[in-house]
JSON list of C-alpha atoms in Angstrom, two decimals:
[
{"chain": "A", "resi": 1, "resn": "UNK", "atom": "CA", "xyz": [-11.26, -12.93, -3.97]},
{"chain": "A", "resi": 2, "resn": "UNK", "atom": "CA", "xyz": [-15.22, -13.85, -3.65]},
{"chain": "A", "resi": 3, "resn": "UNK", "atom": "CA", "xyz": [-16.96, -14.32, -7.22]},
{"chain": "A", "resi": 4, "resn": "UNK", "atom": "CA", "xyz": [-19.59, -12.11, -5.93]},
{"chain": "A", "resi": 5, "resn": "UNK", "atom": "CA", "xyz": [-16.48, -9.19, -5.76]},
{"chain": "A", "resi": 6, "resn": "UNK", "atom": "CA", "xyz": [-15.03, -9.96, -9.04]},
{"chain": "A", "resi": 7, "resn": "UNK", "atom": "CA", "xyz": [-18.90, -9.79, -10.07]},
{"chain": "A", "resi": 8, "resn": "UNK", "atom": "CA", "xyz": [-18.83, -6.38, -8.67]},
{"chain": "A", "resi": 9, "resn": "UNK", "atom": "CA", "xyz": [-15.78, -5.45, -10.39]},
{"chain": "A", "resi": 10, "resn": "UNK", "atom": "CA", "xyz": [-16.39, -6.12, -13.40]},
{"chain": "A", "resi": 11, "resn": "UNK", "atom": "CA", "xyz": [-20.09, -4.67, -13.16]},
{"chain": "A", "resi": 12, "resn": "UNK", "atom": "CA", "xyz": [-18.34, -1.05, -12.82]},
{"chain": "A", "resi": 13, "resn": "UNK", "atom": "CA", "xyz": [-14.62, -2.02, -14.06]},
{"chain": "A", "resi": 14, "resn": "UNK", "atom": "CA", "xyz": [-10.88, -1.60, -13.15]},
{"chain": "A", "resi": 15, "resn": "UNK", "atom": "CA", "xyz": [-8.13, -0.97, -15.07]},
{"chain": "A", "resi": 16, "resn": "UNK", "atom": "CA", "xyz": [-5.57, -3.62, -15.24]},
{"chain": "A", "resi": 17, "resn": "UNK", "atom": "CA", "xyz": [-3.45, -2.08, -12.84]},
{"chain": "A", "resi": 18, "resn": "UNK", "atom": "CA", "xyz": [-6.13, -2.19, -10.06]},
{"chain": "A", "resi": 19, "resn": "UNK", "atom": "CA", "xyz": [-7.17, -5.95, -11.00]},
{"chain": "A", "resi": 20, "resn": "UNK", "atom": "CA", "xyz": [-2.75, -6.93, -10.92]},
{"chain": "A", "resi": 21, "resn": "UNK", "atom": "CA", "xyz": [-2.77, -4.90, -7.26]},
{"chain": "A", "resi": 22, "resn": "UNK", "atom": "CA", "xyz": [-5.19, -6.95, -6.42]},
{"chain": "A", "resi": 23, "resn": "UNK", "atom": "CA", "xyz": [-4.39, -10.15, -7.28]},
{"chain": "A", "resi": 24, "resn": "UNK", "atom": "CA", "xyz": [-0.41, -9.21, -6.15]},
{"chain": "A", "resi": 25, "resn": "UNK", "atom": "CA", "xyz": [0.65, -10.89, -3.19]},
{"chain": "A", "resi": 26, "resn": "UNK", "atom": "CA", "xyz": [0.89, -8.24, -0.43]},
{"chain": "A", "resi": 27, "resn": "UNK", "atom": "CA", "xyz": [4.10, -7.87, 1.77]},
{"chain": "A", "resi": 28, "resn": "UNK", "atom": "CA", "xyz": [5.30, -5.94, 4.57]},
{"chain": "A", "resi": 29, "resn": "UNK", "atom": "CA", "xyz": [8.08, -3.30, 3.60]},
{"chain": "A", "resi": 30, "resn": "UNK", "atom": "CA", "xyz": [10.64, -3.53, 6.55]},
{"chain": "A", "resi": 31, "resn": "UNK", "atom": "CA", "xyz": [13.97, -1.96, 6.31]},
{"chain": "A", "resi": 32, "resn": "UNK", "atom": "CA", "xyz": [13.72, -1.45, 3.11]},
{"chain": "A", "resi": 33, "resn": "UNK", "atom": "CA", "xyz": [12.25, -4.89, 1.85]},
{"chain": "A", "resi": 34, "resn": "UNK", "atom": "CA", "xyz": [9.26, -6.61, 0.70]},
{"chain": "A", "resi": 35, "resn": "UNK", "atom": "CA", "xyz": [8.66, -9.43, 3.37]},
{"chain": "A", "resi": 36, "resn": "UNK", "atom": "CA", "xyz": [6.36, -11.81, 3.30]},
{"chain": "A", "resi": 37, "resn": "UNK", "atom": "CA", "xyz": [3.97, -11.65, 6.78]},
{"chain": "A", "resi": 38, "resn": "UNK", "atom": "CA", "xyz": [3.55, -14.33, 8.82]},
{"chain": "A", "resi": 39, "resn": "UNK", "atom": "CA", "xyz": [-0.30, -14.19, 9.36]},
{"chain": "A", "resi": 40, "resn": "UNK", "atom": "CA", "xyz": [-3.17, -13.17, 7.17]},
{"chain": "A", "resi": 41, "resn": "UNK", "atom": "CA", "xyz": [-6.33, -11.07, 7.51]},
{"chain": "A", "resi": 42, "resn": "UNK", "atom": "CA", "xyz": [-8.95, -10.68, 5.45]},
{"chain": "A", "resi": 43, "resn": "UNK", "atom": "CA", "xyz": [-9.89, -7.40, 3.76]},
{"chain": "A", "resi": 44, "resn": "UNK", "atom": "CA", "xyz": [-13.43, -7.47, 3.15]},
{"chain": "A", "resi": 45, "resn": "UNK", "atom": "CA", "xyz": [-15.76, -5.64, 0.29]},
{"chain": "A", "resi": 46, "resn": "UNK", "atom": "CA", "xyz": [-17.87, -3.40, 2.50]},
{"chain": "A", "resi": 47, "resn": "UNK", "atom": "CA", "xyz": [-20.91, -3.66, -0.02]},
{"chain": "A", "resi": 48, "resn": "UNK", "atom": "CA", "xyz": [-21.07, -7.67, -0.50]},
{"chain": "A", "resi": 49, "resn": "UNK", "atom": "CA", "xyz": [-19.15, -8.29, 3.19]},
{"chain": "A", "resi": 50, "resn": "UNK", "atom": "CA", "xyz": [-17.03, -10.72, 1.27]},
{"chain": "A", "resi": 51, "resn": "UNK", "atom": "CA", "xyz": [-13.26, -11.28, 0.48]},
{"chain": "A", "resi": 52, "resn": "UNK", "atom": "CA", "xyz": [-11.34, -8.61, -1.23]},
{"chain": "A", "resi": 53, "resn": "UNK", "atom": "CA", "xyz": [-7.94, -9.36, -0.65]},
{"chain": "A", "resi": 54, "resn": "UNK", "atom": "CA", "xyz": [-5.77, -10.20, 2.14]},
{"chain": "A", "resi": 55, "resn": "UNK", "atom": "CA", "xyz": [-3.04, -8.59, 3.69]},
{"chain": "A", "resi": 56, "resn": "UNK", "atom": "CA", "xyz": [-0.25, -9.57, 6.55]},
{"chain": "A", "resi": 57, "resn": "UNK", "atom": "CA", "xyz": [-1.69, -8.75, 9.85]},
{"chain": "A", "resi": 58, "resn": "UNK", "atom": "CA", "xyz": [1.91, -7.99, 11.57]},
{"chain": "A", "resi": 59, "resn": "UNK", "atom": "CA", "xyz": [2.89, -10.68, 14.41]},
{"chain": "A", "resi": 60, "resn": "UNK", "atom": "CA", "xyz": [4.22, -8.71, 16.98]},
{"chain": "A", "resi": 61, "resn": "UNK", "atom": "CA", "xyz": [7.70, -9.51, 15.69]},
{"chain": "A", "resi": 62, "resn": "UNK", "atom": "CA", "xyz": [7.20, -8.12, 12.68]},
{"chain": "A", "resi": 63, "resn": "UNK", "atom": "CA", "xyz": [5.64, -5.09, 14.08]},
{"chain": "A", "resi": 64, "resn": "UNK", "atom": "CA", "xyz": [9.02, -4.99, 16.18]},
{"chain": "A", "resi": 65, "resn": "UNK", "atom": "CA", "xyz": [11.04, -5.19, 13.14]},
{"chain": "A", "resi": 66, "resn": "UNK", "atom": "CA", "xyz": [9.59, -2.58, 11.63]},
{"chain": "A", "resi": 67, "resn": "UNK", "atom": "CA", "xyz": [9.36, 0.22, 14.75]},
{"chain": "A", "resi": 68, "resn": "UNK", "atom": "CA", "xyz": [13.02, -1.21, 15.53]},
{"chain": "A", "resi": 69, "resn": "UNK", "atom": "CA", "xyz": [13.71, -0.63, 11.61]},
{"chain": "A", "resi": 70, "resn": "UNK", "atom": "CA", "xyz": [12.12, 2.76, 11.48]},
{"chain": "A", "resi": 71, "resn": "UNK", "atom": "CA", "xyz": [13.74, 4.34, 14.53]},
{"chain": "A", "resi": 72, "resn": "UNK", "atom": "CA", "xyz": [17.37, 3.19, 13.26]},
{"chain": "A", "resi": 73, "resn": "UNK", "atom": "CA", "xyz": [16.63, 4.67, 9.86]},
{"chain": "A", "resi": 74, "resn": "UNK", "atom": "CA", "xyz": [15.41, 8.50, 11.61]},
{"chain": "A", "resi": 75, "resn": "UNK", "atom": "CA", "xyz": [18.79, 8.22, 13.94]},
{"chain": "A", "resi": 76, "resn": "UNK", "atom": "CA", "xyz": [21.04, 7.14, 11.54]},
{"chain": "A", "resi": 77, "resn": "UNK", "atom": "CA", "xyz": [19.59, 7.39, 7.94]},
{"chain": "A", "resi": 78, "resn": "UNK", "atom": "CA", "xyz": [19.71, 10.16, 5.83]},
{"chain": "A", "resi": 79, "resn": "UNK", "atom": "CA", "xyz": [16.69, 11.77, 5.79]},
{"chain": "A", "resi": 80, "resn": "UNK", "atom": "CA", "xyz": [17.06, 13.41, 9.55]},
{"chain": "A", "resi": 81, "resn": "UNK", "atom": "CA", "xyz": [20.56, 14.90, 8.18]},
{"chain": "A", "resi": 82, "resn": "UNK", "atom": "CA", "xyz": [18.88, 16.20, 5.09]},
{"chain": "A", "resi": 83, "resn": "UNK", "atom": "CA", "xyz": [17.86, 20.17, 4.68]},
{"chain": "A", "resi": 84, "resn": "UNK", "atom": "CA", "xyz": [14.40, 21.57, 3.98]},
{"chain": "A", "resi": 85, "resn": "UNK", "atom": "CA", "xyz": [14.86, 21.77, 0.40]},
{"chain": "A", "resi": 86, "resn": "UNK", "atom": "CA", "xyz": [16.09, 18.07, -0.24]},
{"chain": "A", "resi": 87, "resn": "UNK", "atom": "CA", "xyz": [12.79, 16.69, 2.15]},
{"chain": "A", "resi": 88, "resn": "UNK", "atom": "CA", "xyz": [10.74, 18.71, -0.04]},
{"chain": "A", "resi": 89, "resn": "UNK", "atom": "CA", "xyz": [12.18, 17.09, -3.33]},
{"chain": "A", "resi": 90, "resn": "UNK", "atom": "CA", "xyz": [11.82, 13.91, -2.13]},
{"chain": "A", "resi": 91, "resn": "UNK", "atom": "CA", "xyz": [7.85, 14.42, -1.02]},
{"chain": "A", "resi": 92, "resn": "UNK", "atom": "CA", "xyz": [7.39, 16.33, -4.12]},
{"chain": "A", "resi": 93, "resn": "UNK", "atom": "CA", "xyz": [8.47, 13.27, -6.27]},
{"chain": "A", "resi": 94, "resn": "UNK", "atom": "CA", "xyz": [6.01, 11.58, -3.96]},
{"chain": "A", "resi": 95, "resn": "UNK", "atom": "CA", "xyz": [3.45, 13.64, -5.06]},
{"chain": "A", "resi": 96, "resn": "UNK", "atom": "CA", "xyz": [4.22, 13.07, -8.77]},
{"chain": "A", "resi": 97, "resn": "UNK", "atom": "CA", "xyz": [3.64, 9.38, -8.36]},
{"chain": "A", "resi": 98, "resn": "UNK", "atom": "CA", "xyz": [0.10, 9.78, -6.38]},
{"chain": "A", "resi": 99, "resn": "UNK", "atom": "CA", "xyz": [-1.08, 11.93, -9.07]},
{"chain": "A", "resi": 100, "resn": "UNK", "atom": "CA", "xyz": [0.39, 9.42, -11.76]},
{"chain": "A", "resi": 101, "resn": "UNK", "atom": "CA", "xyz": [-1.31, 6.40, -9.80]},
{"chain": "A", "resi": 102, "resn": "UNK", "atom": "CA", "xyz": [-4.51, 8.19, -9.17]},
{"chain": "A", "resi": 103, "resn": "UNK", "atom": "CA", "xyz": [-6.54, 5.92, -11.05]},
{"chain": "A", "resi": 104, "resn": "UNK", "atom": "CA", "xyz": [-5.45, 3.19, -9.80]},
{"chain": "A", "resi": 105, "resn": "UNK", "atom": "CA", "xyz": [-5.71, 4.44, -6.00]},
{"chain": "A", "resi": 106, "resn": "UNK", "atom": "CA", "xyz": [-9.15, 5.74, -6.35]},
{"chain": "A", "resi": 107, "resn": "UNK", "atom": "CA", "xyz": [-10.06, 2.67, -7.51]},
{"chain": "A", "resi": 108, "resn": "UNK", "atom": "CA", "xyz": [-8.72, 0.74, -4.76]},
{"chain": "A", "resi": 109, "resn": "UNK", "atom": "CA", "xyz": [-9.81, 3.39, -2.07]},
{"chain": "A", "resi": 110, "resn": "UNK", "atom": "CA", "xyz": [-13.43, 3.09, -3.80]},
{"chain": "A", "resi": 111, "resn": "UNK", "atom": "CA", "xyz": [-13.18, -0.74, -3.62]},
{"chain": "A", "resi": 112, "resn": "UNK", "atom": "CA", "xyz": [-12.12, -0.86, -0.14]},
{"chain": "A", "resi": 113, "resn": "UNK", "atom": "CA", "xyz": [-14.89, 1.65, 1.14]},
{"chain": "A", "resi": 114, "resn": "UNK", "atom": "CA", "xyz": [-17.64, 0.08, -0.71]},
{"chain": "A", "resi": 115, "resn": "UNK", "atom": "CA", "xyz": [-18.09, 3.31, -3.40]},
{"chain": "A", "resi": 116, "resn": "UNK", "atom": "CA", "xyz": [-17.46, 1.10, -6.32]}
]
């Protein structure tokens, strides 16, 4: 991350959560695991046009991986055998954890669109 970002983050502050996110090392989630990516992209801080973080770009193999990966898992997984009612449980508990990680996501979101 550019010291002219961290500048800006700290001008208008972060909680700790937001500043470990984005220090984390980002991964691909492929069949159900973190994997590291082959290549790197930048994302950049709209405002300053400098480094924010960077994230795997997806080499066509991985992107294979993962389409190959999500197909299997909608013919064969559970979650195109499950009813209505156990879907809904499962995107209601996803809708727990977005509203118990909203500060951290809005501040993300904001840093990536250059609201900060």
């Amino acid at each position: 991350m550019d010291q002219a970002v961290i500048d800006l983050i700290e001008k208008y502050g972060v909680t700790e959560r937001t500043l470990s996110f984005l220090n984390a090392e980002k991964r691909h989630y492929i069949n159900g695991k973190f994997v590291a990516g082959g290549e790197m992209m930048p994302v950049l801080e709209p405002c300053t046009g400098l480094l924010l973080a960077e994230v795997p770009s997806g080499t066509a193999a991985e992107i294979d991986a993962a389409v190959t990966a999500a197909r299997h898992a909608f013919a064969e997984g559970e979650w195109s055998r499950w009813k209505p009612a156990q879907r809904e449980r499962v995107l209601m508990k996803l809708a727990d954890l977005v509203e118990e990680n909203l500060q951290t996501l809005a501040e993300i979101e904001s840093l990536d669109a250059g609201k900060a």
